[in-house]
CSV table of C-alpha atoms in Angstrom, one decimal:
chain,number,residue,atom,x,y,z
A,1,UNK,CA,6.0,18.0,7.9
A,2,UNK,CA,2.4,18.9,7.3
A,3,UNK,CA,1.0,19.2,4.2
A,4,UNK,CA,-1.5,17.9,1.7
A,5,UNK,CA,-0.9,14.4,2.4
A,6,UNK,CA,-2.0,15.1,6.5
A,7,UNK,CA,-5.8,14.1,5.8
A,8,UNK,CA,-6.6,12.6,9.6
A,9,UNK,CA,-9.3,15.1,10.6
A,10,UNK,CA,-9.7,17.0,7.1
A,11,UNK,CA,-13.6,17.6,5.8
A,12,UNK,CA,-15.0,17.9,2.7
A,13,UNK,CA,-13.3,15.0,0.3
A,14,UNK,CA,-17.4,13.3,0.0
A,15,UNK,CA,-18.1,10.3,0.2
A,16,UNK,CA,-15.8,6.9,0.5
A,17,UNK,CA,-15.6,5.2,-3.7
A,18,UNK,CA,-15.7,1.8,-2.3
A,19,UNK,CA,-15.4,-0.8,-5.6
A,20,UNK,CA,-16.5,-4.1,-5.1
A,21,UNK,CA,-13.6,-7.1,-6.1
A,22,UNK,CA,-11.3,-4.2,-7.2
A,23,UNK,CA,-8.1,-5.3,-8.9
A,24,UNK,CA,-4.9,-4.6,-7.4
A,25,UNK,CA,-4.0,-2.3,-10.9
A,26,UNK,CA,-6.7,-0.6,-12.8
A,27,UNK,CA,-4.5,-0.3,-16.0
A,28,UNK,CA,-1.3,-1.5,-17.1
A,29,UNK,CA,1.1,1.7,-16.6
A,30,UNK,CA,-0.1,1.5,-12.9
A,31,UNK,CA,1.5,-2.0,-12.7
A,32,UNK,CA,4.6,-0.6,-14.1
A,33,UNK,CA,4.9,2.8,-12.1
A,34,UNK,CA,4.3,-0.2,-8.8
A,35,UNK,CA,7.1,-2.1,-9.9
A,36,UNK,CA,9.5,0.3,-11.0
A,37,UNK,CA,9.2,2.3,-7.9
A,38,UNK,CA,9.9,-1.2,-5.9
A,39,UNK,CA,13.0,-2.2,-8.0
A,40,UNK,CA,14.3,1.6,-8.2
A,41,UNK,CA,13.7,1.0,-3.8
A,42,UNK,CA,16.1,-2.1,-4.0
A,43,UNK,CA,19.0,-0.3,-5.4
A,44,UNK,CA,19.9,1.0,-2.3
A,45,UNK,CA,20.0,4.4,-2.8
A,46,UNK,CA,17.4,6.2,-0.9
A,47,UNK,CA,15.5,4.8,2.2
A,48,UNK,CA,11.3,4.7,2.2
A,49,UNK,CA,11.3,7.3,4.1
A,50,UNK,CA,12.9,9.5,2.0
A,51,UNK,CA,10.0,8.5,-1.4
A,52,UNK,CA,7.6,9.3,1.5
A,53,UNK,CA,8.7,12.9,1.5
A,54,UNK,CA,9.4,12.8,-2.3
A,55,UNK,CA,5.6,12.2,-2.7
A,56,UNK,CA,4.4,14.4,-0.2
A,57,UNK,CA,6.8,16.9,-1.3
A,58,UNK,CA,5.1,17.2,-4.3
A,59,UNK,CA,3.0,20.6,-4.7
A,60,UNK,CA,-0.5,20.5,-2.7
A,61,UNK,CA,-2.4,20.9,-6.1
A,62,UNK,CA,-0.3,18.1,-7.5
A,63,UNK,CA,-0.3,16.2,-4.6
A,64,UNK,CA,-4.4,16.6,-4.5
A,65,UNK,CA,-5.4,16.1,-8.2
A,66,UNK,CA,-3.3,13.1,-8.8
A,67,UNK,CA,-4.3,9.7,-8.5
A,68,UNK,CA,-2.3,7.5,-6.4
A,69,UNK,CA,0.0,5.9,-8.7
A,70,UNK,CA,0.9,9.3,-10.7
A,71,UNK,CA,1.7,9.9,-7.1
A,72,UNK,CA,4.2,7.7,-6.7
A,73,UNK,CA,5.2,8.0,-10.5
A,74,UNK,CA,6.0,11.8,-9.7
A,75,UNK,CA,8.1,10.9,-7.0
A,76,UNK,CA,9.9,8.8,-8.6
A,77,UNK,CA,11.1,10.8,-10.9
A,78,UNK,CA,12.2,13.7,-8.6
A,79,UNK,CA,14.3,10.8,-6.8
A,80,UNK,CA,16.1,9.8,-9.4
A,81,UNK,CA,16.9,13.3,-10.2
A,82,UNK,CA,17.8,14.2,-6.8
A,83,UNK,CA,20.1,11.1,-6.7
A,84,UNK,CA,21.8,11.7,-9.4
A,85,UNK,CA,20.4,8.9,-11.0
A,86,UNK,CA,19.0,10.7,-14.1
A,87,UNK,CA,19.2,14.3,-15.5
A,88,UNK,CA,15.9,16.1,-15.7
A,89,UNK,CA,16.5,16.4,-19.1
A,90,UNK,CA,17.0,12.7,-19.7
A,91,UNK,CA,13.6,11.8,-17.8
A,92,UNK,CA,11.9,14.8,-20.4
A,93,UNK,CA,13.4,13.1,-23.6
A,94,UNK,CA,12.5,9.5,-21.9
A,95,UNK,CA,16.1,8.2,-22.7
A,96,UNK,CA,19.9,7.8,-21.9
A,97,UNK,CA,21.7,11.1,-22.5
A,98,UNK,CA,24.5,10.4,-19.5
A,99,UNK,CA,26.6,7.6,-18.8
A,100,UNK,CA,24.9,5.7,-15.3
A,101,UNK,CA,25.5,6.2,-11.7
A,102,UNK,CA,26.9,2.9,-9.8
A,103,UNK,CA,23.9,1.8,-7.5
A,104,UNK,CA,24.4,-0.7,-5.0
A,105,UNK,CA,21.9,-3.4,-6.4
A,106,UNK,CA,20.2,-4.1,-8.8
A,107,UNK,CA,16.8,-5.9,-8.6
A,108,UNK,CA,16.8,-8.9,-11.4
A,109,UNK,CA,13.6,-11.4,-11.3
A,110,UNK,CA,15.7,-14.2,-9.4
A,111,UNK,CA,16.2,-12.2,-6.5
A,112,UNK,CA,12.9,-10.6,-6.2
A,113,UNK,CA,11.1,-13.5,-3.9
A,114,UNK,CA,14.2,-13.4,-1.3
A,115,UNK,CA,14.3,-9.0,-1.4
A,116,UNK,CA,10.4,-9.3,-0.7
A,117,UNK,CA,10.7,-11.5,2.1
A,118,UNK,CA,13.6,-10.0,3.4
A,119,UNK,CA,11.6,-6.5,4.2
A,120,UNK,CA,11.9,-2.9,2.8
A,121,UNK,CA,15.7,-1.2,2.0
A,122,UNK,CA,17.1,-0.5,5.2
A,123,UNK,CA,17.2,2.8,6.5
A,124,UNK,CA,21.2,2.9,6.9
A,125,UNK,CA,22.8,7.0,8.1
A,126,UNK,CA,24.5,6.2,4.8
A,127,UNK,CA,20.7,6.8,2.8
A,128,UNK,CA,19.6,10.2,4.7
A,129,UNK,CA,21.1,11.9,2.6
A,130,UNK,CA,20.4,15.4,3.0
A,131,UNK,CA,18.2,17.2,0.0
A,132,UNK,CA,18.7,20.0,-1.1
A,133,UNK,CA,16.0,22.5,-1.2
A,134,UNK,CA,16.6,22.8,-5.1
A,135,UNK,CA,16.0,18.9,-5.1
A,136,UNK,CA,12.8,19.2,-3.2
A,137,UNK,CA,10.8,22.3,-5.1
A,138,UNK,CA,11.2,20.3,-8.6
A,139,UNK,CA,7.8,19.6,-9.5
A,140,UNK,CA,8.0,17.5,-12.9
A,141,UNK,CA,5.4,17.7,-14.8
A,142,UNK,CA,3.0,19.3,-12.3
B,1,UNK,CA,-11.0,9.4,-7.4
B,2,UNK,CA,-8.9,11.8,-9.8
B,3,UNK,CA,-7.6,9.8,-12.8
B,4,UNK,CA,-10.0,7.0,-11.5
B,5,UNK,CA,-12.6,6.9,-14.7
B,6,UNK,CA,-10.1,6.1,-17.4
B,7,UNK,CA,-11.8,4.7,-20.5
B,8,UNK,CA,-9.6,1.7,-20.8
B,9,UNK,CA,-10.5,0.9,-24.9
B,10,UNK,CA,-9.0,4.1,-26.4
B,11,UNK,CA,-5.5,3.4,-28.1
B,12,UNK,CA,-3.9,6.8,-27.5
B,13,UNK,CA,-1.7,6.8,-25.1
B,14,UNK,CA,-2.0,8.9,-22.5
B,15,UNK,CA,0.6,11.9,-20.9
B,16,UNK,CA,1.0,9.4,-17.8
B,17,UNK,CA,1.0,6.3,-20.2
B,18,UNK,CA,3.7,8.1,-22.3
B,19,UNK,CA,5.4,9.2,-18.9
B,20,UNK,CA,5.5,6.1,-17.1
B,21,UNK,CA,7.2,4.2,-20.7
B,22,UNK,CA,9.7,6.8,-20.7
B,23,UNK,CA,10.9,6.2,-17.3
B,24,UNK,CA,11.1,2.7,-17.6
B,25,UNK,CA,13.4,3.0,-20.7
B,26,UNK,CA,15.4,5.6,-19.5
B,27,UNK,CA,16.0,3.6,-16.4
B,28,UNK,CA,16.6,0.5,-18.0
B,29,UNK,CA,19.3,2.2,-20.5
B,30,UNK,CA,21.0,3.1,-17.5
B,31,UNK,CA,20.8,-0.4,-16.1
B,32,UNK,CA,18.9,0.2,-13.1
B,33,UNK,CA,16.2,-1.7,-14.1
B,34,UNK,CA,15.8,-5.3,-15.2
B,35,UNK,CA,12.6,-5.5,-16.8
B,36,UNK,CA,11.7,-9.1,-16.0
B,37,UNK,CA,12.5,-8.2,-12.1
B,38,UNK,CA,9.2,-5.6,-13.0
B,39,UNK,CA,7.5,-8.4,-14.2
B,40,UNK,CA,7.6,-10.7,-11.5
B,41,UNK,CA,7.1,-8.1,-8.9
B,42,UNK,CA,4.0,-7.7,-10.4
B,43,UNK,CA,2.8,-11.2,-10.8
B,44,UNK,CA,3.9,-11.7,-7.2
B,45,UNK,CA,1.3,-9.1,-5.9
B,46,UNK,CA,-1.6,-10.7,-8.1
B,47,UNK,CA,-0.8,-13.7,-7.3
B,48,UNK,CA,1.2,-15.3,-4.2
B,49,UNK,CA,0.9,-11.5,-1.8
B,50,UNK,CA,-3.1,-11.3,-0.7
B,51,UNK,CA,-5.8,-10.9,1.9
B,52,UNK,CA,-5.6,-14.8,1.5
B,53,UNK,CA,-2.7,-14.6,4.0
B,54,UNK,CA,-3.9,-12.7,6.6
B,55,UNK,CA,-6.9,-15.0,6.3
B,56,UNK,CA,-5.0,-18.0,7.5
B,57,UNK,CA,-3.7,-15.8,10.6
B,58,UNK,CA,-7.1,-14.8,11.4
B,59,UNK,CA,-8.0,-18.0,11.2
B,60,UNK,CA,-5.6,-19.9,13.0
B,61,UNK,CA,-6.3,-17.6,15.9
B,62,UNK,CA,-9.3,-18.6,16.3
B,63,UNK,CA,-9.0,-22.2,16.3
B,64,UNK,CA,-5.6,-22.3,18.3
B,65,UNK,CA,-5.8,-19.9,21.4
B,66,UNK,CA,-2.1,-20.5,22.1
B,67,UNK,CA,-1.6,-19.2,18.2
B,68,UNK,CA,-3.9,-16.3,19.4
B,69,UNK,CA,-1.6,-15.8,21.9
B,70,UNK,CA,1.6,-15.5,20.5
B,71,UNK,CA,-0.2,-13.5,17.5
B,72,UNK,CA,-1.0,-10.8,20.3
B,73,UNK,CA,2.3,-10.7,22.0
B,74,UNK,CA,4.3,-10.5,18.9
B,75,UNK,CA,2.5,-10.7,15.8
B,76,UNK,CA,5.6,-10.3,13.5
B,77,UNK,CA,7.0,-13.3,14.7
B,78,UNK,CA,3.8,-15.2,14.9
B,79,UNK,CA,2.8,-14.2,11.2
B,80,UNK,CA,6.2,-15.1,10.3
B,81,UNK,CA,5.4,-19.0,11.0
B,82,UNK,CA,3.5,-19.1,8.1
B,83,UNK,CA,6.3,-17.5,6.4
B,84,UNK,CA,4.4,-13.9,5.5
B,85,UNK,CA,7.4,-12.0,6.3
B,86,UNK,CA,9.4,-9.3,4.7
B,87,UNK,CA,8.7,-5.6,2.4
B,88,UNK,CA,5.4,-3.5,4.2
B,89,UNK,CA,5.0,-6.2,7.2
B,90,UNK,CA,8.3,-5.7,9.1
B,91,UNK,CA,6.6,-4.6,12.1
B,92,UNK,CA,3.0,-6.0,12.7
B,93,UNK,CA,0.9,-5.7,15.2
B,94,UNK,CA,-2.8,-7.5,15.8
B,95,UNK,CA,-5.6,-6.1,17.7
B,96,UNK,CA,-8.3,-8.0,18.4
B,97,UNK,CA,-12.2,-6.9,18.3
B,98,UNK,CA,-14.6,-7.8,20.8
B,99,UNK,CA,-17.9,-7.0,21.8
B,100,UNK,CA,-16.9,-3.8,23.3
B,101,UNK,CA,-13.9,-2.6,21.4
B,102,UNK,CA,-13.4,-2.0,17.6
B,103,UNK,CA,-10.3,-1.9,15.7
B,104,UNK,CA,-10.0,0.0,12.8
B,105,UNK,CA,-6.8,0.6,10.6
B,106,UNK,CA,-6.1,3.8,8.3
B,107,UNK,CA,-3.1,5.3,7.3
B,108,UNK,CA,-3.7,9.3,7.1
B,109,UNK,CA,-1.0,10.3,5.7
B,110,UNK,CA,-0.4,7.6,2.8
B,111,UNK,CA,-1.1,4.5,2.5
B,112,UNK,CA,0.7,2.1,5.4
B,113,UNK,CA,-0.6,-1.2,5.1
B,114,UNK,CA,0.2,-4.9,6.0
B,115,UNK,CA,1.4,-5.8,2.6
B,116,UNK,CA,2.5,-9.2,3.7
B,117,UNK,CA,-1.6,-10.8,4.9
B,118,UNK,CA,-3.3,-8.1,2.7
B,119,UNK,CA,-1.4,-7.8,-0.2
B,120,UNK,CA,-2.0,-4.1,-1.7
B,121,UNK,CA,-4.8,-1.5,-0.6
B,122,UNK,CA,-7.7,-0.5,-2.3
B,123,UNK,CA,-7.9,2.4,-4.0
B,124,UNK,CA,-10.4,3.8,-1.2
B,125,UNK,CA,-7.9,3.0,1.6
B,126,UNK,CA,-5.6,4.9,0.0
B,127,UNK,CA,-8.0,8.3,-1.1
B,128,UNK,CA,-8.5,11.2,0.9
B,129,UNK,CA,-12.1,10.4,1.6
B,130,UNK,CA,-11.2,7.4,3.8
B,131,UNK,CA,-8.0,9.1,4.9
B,132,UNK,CA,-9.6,12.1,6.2
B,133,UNK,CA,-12.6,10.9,7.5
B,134,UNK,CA,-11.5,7.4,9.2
B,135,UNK,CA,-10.6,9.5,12.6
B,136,UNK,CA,-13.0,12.2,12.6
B,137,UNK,CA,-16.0,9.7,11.9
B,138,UNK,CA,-14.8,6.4,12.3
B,139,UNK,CA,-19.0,5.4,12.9
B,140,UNK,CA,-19.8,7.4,9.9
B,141,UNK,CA,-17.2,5.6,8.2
B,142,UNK,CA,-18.3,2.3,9.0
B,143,UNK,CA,-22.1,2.7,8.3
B,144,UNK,CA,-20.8,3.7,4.6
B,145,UNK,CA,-19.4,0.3,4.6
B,146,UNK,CA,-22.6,-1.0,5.5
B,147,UNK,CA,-21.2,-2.0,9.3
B,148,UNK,CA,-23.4,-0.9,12.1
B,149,UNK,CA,-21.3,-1.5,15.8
B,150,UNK,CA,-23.9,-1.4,19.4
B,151,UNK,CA,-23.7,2.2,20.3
B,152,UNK,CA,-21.6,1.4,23.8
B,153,UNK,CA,-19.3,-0.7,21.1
B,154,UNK,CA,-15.8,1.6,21.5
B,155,UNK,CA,-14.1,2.3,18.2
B,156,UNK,CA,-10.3,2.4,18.3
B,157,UNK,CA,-8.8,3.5,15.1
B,158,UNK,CA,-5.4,3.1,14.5
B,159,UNK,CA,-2.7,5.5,12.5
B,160,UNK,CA,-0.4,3.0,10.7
B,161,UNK,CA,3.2,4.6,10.4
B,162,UNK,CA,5.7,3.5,7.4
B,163,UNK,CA,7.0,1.4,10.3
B,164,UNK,CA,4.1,-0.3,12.1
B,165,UNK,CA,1.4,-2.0,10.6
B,166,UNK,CA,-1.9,-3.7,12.1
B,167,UNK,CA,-4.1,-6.1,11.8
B,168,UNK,CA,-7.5,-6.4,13.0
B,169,UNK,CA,-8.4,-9.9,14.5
B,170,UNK,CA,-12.4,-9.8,13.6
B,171,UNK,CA,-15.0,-11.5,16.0
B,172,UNK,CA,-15.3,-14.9,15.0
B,173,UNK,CA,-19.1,-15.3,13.8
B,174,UNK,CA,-21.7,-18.0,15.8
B,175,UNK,CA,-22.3,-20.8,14.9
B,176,UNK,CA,-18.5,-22.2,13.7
B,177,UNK,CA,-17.6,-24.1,16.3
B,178,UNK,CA,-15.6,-27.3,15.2
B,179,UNK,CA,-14.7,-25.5,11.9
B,180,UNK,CA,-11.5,-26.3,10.2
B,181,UNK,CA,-9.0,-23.3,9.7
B,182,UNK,CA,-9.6,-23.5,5.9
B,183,UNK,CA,-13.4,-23.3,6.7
B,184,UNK,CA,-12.8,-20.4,9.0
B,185,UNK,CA,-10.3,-18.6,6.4
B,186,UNK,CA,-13.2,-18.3,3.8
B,187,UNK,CA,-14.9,-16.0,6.6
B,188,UNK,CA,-12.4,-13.9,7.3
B,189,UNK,CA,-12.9,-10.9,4.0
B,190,UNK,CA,-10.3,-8.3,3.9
B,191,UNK,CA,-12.0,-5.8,4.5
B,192,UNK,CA,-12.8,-7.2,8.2
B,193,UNK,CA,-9.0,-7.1,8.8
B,194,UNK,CA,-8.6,-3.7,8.4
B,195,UNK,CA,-12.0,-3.0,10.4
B,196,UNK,CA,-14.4,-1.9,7.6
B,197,UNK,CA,-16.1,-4.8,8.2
B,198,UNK,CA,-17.0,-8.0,10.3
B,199,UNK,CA,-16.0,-11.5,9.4
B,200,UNK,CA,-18.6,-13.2,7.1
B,201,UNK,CA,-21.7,-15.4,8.7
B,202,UNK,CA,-21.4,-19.0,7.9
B,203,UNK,CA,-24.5,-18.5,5.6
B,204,UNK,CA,-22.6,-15.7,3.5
B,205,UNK,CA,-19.6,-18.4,3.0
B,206,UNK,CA,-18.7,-19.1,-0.1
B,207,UNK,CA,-20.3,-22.1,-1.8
B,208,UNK,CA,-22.5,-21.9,1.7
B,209,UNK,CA,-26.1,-23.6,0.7
């Protein structure tokens, strides 16, 4: 779908911030909005395609005054919800308030090399799961 | 770059600070999450995951034109016999500069990128300046980046997909004939294998006299 994400052709975003020897993170909670996003993509439960849309889902204003990782932090927590994973009101109070879903894996530090390697969660009929527009026009935060 | 210019010496945590802890707990109550998994994902990305890799390809292609080869025909498989293989690489495909055609790489619509020889993108690959103007522009582009191509030099710039991601082969500079692959590798910048720039010349190497 289009949206604000479809930039190929757009004018007027200035100039290109190029940052010489930028670090991969440019503060901590980046690192850890990166690496939950990866080991939240190894349960299983949704394909990348799917936190594509989640992200680009996001509201245009959002989508286009957010930084890259709040990006992906944003969409993470509207997959979870839509999953089932968490309650809306458990990712507001930042804690358990319902007992857990079963996911089909779960990421520890011994497997990480060997998931890496192995490529991106597999994009299985069983993972498009169809969302519902109620899923889709949660904007957290936004 | 929206939320770019953080001052990183104030102690107060910020909504996206607070927002980001929150999720993290939350989903490692429900035992989602195993914290040191987060950990090493991380140290995997700064350390073993980087343009280092793709540096090595780069380099081997020029030095082995039967590597070149098989790096052109299927460059999955060839990057896989260094053993770069796996999450954001699953699919690669190299495209090779020469004096009349230049490869460029964007992603438009997020951030597709060849995770596995490049580690992570820049934050400029990945912002809507770069994004937006990369296919409109592509010369513009590149003069930003200091590059300046002949005028009858024909830019190709290529739309990575969540599925496909490339890799430019840069020209290899003058004057490196006889070079070792490690020599050559410290030529090869990132930046020049996704097209925003040409490999280094041997007096720009590192530790060069």
């Amino acid at each position: 779908m289009n949206g604000a994400q479809d930039l190929g052709g757009q004018m007027g975003f200035g100039p290109i911030e190029i940052e010489v020897d930028e670090p991969n993170f440019h503060a901590p909670w980046e690192e850890r909005a990166f690496a939950l996003t990866l080991a939240m993509g190894a349960t299983g439960t949704w394909s990348i395609d799917t936190s594509r849309y989640m992200r680009e889902t996001l509201h245009p204003v959002d989508y286009l005054s957010s930084s890259y990782y709040e990006i992906w932090l944003k969409g993470l927590e509207r997959l979870v919800v839509a999953y089932g994973l968490a309650s809306r009101a458990e990712i507001g109070a930042g804690r358990m308030l319902e007992p857990a879903k079963p996911v089909k894996n779960i990421l520890t530090a011994g497997k990480v090399a060997a998931t890496l390697a192995k490529g991106g969660p597999p994009t299985g009929p069983q993972q498009r799961l169809p969302l519902s527009n109620k899923a889709t026009r949660w904007w957290p935060g936004a | 770059m929206p939320g770019h210019d953080h001052s990183h010496d104030h102690s107060e945590l910020s909504e996206t600070e607070l927002r980001v802890r929150a999720l993290e707990t939350l989903l490692t109550e429900k035992g989602y999450i195993d914290p040191p998994a987060l950990d090493e994902l991380i140290e995997t990305y700064e350390t073993k995951i980087g343009p280092r890799n793709g540096a090595r390809v780069v380099a081997r292609a020029w030095a082995d034109p039967a590597y070149r080869g098989r790096l052109l025909a299927d460059a999955t498989a060839a990057i896989a016999e260094f053993g770069f293989t796996g999450r954001q690489g699953e699919h690669m495909v190299a495209v090779e500069n020469s004096p009349h055609i230049h490869n460029m790489v964007v992603c438009t619509l997020c951030s597709c990128y060849p995770w596995t020889v490049l580690g992570l993108p820049p934050v400029w690959y990945k912002s809507p300046p770069y994004r937006s103007r990369a296919v409109r522009d592509p010369r513009g582009v590149l003069a930003e980046f200091g590059v300046e191509l002949p005028k009858d030099t024909q830019i190709k710039v290529w739309d990575s997909t969540a599925e496909v991601r490339y890799l430019v082969i840069p020209m290899r500079p003058e004057g490196t004939e006889g070079w070792s692959e490690d020599k050559l590798a410290d030529l090869v910048c990132r930046d020049s294998m996704i097209g925003t720039a040409l490999a280094l010349l041997p007096s720009n190497r590192k530790g060069a006299a």
